[in-house]
PDB file of C-alpha atoms in Angstrom:
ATOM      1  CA  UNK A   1       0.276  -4.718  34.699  1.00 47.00           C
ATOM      2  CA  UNK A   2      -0.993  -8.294  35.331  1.00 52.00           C
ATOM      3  CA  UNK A   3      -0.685 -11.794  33.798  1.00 80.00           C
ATOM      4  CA  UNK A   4      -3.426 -11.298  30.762  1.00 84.00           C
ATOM      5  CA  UNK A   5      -3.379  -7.845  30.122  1.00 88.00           C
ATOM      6  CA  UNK A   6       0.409  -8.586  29.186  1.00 90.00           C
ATOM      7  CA  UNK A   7      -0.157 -11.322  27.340  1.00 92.00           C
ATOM      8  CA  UNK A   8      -3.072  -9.728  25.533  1.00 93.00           C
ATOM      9  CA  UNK A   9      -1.052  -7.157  25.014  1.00 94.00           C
ATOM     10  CA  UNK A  10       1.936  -9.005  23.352  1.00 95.00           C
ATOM     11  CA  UNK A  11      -0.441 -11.107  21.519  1.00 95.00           C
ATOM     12  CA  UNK A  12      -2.277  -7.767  19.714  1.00 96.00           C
ATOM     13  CA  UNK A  13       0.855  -5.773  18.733  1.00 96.00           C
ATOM     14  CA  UNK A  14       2.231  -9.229  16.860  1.00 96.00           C
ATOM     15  CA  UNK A  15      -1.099  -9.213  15.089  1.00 95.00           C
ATOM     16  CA  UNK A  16      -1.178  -5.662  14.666  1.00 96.00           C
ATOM     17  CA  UNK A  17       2.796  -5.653  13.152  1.00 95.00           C
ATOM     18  CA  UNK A  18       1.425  -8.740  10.818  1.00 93.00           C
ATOM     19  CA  UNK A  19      -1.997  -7.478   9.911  1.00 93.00           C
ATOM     20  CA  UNK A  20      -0.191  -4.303   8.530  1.00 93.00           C
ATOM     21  CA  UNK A  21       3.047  -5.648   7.088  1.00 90.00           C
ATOM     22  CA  UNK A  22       1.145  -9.295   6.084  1.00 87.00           C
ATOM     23  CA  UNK A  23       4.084 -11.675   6.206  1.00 86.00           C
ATOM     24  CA  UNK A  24       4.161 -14.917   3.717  1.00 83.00           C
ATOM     25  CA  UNK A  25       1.943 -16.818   6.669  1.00 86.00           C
ATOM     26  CA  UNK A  26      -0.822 -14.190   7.162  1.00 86.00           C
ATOM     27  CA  UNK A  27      -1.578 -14.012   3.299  1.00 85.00           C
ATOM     28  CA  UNK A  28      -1.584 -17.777   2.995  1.00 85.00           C
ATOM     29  CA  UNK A  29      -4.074 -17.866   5.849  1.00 87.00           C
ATOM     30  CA  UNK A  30      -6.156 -15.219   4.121  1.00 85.00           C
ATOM     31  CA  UNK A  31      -5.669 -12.640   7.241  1.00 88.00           C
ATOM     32  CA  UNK A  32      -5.564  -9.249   4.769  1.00 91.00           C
ATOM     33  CA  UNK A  33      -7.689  -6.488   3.616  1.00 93.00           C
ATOM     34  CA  UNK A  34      -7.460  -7.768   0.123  1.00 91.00           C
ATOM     35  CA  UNK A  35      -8.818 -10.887   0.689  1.00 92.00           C
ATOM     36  CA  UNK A  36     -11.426 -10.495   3.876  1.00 93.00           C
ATOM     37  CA  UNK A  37     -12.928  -7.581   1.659  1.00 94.00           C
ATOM     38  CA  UNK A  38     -12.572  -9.402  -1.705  1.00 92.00           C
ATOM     39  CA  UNK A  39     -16.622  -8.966  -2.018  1.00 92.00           C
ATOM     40  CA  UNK A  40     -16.325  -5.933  -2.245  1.00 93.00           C
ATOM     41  CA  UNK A  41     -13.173  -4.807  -3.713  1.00 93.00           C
ATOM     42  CA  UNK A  42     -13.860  -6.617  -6.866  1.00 92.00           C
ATOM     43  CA  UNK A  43     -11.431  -8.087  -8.754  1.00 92.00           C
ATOM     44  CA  UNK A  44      -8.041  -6.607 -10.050  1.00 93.00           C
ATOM     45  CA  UNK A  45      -7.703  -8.208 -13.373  1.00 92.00           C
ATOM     46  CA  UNK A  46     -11.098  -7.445 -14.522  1.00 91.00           C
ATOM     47  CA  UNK A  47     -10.295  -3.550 -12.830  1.00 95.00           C
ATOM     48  CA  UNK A  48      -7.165  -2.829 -11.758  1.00 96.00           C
ATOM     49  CA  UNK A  49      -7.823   1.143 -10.894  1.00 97.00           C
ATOM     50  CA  UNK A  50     -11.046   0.650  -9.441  1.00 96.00           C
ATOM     51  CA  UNK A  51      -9.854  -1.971  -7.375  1.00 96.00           C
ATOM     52  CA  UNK A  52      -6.973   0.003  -5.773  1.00 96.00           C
ATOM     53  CA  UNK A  53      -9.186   2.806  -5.009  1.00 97.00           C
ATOM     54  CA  UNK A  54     -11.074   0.661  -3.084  1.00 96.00           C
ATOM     55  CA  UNK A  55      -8.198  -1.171  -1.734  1.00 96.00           C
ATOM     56  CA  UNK A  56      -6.075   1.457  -0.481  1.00 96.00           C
ATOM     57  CA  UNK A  57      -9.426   3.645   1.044  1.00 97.00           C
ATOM     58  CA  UNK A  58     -10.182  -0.192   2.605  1.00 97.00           C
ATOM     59  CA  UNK A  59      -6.514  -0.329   3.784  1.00 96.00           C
ATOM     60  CA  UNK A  60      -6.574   2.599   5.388  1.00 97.00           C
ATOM     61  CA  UNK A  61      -9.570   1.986   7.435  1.00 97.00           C
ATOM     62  CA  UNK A  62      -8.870  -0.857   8.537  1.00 97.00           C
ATOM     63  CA  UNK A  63      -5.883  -0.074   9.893  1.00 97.00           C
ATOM     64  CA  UNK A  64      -6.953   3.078  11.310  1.00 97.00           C
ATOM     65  CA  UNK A  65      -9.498   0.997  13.520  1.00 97.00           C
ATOM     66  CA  UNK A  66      -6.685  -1.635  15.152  1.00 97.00           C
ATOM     67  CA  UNK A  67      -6.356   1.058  18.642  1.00 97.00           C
ATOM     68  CA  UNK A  68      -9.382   0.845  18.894  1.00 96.00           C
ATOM     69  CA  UNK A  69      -9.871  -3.078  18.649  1.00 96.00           C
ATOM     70  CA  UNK A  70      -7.051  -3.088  21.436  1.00 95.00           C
ATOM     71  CA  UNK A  71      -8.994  -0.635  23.959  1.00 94.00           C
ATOM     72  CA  UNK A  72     -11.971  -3.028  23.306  1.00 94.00           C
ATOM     73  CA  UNK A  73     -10.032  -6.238  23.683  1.00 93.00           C
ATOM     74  CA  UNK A  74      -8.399  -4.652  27.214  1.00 91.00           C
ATOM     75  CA  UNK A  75     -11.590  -3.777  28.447  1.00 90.00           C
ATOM     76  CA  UNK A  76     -11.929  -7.861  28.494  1.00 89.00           C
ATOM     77  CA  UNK A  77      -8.218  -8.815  29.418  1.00 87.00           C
ATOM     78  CA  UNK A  78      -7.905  -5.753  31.975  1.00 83.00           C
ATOM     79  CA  UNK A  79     -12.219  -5.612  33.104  1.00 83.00           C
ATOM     80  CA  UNK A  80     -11.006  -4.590  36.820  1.00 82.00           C
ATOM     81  CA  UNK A  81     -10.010  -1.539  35.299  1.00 82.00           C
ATOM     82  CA  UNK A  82     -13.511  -0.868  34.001  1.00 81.00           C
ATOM     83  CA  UNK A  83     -12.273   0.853  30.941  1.00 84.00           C
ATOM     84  CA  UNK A  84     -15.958   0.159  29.413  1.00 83.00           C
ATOM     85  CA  UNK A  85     -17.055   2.760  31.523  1.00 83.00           C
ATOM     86  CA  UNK A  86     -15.224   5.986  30.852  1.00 80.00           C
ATOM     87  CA  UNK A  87     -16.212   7.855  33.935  1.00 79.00           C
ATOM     88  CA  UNK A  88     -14.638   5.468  36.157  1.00 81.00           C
ATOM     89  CA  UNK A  89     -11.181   4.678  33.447  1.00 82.00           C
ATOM     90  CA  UNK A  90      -8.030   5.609  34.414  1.00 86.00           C
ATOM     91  CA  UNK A  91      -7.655   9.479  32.642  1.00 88.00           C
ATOM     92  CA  UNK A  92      -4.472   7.659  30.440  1.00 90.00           C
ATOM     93  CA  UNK A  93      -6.938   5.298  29.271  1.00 90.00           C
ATOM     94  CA  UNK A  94      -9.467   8.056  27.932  1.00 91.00           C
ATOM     95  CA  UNK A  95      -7.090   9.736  26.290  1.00 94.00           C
ATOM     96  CA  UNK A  96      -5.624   6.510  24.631  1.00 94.00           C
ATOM     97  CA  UNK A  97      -9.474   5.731  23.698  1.00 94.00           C
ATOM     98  CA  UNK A  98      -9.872   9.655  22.194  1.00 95.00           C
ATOM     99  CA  UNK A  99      -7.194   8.847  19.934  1.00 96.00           C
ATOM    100  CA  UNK A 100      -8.448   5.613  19.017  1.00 96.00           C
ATOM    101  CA  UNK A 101     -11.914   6.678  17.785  1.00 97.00           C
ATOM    102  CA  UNK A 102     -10.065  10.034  16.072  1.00 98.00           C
ATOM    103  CA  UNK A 103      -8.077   7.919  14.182  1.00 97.00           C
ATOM    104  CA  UNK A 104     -10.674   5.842  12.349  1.00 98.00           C
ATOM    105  CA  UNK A 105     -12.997   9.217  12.277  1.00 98.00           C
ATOM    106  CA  UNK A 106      -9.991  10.976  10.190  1.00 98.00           C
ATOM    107  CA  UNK A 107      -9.978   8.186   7.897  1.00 98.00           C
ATOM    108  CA  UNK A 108     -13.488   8.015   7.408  1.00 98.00           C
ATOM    109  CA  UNK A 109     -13.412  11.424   6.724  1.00 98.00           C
ATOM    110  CA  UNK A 110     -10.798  11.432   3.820  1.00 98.00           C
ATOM    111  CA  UNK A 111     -12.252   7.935   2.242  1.00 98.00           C
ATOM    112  CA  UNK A 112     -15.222  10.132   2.263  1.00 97.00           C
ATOM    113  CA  UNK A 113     -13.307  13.322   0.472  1.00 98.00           C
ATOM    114  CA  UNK A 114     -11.602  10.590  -2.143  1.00 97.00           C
ATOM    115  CA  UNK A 115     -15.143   9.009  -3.223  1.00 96.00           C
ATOM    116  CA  UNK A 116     -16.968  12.213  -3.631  1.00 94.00           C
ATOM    117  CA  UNK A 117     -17.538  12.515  -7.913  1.00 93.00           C
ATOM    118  CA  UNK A 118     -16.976   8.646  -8.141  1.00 93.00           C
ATOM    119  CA  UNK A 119     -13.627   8.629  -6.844  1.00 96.00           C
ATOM    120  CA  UNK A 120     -12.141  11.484  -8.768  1.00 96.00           C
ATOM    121  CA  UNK A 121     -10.833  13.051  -6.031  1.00 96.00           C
ATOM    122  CA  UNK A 122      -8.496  10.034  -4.774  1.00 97.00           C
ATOM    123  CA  UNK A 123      -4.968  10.144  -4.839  1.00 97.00           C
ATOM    124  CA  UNK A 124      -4.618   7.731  -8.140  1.00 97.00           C
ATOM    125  CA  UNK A 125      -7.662   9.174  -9.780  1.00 97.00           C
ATOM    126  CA  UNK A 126      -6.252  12.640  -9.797  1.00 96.00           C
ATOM    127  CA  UNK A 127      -2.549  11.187 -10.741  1.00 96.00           C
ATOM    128  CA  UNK A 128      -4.220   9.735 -13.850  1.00 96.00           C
ATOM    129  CA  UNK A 129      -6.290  13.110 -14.919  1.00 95.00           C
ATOM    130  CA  UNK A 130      -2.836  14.731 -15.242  1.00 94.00           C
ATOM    131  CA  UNK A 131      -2.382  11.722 -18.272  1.00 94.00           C
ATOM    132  CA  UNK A 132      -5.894  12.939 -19.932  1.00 93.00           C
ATOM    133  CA  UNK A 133      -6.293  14.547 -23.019  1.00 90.00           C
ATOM    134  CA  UNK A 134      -8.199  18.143 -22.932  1.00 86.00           C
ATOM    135  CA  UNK A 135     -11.560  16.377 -23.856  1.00 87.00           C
ATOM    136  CA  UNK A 136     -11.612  13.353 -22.079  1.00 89.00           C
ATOM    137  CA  UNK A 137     -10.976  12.095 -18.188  1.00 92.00           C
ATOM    138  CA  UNK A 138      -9.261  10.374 -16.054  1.00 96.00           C
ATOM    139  CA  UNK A 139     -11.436   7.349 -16.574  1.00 95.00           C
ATOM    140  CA  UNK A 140     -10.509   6.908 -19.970  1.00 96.00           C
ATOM    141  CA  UNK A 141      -7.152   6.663 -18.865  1.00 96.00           C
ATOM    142  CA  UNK A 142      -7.910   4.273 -16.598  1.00 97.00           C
ATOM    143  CA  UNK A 143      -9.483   2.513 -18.724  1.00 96.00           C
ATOM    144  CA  UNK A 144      -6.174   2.020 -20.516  1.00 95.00           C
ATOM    145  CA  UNK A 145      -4.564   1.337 -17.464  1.00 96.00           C
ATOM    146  CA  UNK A 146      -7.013  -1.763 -16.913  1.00 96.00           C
ATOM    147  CA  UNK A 147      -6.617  -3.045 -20.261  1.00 96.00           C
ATOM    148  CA  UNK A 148      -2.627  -3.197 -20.692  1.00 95.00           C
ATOM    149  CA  UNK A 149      -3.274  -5.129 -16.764  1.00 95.00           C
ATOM    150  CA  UNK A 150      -5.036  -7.444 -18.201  1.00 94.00           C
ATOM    151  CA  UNK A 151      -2.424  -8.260 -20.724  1.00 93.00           C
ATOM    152  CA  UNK A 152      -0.561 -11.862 -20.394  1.00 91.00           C
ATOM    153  CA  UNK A 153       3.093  -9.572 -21.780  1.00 89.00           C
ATOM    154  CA  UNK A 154       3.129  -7.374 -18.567  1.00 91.00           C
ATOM    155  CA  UNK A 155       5.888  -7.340 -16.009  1.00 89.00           C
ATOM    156  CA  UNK A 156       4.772  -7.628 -12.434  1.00 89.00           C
ATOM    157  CA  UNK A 157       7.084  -8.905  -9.526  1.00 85.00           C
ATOM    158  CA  UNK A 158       6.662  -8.388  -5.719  1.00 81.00           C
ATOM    159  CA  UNK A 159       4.277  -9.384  -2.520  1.00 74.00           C
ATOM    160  CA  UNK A 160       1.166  -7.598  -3.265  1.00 70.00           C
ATOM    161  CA  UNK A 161       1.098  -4.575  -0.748  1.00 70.00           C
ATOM    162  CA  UNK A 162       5.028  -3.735  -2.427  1.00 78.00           C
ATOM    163  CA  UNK A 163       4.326  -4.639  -6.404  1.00 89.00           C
ATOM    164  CA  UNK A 164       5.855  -3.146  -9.711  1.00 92.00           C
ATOM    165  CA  UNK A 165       4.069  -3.329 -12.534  1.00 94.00           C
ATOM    166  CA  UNK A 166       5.334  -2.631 -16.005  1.00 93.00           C
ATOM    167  CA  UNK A 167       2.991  -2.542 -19.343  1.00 93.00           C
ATOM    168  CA  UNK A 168       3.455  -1.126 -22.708  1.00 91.00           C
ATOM    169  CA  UNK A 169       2.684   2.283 -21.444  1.00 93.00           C
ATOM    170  CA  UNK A 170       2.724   2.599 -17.629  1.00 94.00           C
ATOM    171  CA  UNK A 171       5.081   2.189 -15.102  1.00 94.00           C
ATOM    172  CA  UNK A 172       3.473   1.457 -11.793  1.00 95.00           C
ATOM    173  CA  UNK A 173       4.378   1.018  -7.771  1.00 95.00           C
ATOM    174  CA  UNK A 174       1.561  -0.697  -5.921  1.00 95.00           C
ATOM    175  CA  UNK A 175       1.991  -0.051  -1.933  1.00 94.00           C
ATOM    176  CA  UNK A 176      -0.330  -0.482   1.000  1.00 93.00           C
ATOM    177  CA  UNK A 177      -1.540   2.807   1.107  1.00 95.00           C
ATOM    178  CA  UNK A 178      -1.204   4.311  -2.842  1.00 95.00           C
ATOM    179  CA  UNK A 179      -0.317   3.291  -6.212  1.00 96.00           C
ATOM    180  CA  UNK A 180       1.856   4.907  -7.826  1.00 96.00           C
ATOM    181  CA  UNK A 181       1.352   5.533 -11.692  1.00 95.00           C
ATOM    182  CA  UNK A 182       3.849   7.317 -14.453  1.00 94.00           C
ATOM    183  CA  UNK A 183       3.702   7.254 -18.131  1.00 93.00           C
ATOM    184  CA  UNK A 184       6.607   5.130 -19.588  1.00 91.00           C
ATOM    185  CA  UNK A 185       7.176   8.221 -22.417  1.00 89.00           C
ATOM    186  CA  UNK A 186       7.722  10.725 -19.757  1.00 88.00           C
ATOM    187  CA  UNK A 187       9.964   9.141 -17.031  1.00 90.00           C
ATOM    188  CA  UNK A 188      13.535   9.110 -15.984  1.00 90.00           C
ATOM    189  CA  UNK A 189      15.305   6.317 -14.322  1.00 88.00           C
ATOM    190  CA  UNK A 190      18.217   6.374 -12.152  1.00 88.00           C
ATOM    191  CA  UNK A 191      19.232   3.786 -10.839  1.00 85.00           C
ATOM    192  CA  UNK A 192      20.526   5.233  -7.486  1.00 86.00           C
ATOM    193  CA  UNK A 193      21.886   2.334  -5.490  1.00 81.00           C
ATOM    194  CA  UNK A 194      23.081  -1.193  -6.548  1.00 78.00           C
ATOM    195  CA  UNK A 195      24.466  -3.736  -4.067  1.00 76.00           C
ATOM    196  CA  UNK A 196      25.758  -7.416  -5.150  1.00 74.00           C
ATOM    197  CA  UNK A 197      25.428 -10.189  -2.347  1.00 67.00           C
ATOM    198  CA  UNK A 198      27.269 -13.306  -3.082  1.00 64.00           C
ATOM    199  CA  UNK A 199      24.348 -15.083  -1.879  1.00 57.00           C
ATOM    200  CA  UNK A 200      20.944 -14.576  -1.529  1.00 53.00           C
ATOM    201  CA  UNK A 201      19.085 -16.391   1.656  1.00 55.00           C
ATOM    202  CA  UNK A 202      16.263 -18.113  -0.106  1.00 56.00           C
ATOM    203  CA  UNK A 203      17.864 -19.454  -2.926  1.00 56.00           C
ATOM    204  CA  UNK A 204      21.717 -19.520  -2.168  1.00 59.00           C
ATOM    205  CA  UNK A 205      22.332 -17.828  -5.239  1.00 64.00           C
ATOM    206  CA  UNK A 206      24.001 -14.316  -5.860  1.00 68.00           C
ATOM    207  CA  UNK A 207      21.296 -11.818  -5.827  1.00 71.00           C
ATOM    208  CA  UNK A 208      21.442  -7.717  -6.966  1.00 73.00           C
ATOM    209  CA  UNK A 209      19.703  -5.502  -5.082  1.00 79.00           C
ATOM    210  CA  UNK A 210      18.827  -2.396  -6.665  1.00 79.00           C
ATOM    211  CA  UNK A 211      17.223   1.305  -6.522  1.00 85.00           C
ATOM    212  CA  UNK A 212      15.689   2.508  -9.554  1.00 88.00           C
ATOM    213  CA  UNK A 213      13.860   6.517  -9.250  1.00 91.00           C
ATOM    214  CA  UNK A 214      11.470   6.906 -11.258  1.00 92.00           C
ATOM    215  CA  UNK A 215      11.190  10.540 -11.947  1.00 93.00           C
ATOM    216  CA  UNK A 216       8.128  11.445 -14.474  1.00 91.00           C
ATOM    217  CA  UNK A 217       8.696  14.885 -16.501  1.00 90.00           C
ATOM    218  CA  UNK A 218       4.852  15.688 -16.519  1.00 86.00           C
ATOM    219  CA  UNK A 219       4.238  18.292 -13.886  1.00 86.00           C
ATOM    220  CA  UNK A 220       2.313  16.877 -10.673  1.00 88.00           C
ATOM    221  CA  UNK A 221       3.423  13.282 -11.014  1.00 92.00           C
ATOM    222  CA  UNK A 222       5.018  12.165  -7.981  1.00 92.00           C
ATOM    223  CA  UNK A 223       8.346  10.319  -8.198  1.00 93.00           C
ATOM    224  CA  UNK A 224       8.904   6.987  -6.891  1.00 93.00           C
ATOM    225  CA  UNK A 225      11.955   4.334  -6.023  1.00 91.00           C
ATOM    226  CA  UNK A 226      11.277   1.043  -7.048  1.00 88.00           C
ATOM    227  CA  UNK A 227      13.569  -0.925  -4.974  1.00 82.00           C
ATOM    228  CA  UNK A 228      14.071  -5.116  -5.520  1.00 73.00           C
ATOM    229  CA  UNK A 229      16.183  -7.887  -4.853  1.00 69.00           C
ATOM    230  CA  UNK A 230      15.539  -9.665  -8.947  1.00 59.00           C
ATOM    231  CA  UNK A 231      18.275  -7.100 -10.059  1.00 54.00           C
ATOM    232  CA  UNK A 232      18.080  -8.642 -13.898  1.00 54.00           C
ATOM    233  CA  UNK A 233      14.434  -9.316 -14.342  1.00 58.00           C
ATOM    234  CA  UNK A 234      13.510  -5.950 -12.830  1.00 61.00           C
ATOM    235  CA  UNK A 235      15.726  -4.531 -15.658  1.00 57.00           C
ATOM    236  CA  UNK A 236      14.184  -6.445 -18.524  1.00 58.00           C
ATOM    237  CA  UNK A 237      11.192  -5.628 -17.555  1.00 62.00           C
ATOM    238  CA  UNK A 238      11.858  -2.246 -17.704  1.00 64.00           C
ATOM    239  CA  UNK A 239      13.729  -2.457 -20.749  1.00 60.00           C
ATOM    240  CA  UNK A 240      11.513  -0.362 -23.060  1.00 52.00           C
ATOM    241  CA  UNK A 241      12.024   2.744 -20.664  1.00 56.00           C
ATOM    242  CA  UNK A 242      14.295   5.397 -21.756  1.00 49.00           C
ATOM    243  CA  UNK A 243      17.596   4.491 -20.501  1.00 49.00           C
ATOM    244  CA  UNK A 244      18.264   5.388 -16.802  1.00 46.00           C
ATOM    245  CA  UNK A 245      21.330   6.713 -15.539  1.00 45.00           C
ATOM    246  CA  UNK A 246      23.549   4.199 -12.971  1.00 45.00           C
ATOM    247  CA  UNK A 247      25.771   4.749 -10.194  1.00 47.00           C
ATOM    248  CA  UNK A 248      28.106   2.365  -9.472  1.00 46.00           C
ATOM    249  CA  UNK A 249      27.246  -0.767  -7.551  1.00 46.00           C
ATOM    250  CA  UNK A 250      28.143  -0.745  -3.578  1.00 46.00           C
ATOM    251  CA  UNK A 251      29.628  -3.959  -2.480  1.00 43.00           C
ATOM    252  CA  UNK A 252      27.390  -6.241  -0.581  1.00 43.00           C
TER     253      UNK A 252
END
């Protein structure tokens, strides 16, 4: 492999790695889905569910796509393999470029599936019709949802593609790809790991690190693990849950 397909290739996957796990200096540059598509994703205070369905169908996209901005970017790094033209491209390079344009093709596909009947079919929309009463939907629900967001009193603490949230009603897990969503009235916690470190590396303090399950009783509700280094806050936070059951901390 020469000199810049190397390097271009080097270059892409630390971009790639970043674009999708959006370290501290890619969000302060702006480099995410969130904010390059922040036209049309709308804003999440004013609509917090409506927001994630578009963000996490955006996500997804978007991510799906980054094989097939590498094939395009080699067939400028590596052009003396002519990998513009697939009849003369090496046969590994067709397949490589097969997968790339399935990949965004699947995705485009199930973004499709999620928005048919305004989005009821999407992951969260159909985790919040499981919350609504025999004559309504799962937009009044959200609807709730959006308004206890918009509260000043919530709880929220991590980056924004690994967020809890915690209102007067909902318990909630915001991750690149889905948001999780369970009914404070109906969950179980367990907390099912609990470390103490003497210190913790960005503020030389001790720090708890702990694992809370979050196990809903209403049938269909996925459970989740909330996991998070601010032990104690995370913990007041959830303080109005029903009390979870603890295993005994693990030495750090």
């Amino acid at each position: 492999m020469d000199s810049p397909e190397v390097t271009f290739t080097l270059a892409y996957l630390v971009f790639a790695v970043c674009f999708v796990f959006t370290p501290t200096e890619f969000h302060s540059a702006g480099l995410t889905v969130q904010n390059l598509l922040s036209g049309w994703l709308g804003s999440e205070d004013a609509a917090f569910v409506s927001y994630h369905l578009r963000r996490t169908s955006a996500t997804l996209l978007c991510h799906s796509l980054l094989p097939l901005g590498y094939y395009v970017g080699m067939c400028f790094a590596a052009s003396e393999k002519q990998l513009y033209s697939l009849g003369q491209a090496p046969e590994a390079w067709r397949l490589f470029l097969l997968l790339a344009v399935t990949l965004p093709t699947i995705a485009s596909i199930l973004i499709y599936y999620w928005s048919c009947d305004q989005w009821a079919r999407h992951p969260l929309a159909r985790t919040l019709a499981l919350y609504a009463l025999p004559q309504s939907g799962w937009r009044a629900v959200a609807s709730s949802v959006n308004t206890e967001f918009r509260r000043i009193d919530k709880f929220a603490t991590g980056a924004p593609g690994a967020r809890v949230i915690v209102t007067d009603t909902w318990v909630m897990k915001v991750t690149t790809y889905r948001v999780h969503v369970a009914q404070q009235q109906d969950v179980h916690l367990t907390v099912t790991e609990s470390q103490q470190h003497e210190l913790s590396p960005d503020s030389n303090l001790p720090v708890q690190l702990l694992t809370i399950h979050v196990a809903s009783a209403s049938p269909g509700v996925q459970a989740f693990d909330i996991r998070r280094n601010d032990g104690p806050a995370l913990q007041r936070g959830l303080g109005s849950v029903a009390p979870a059951q603890q295993t005994p901390p693990c030495a750090g």
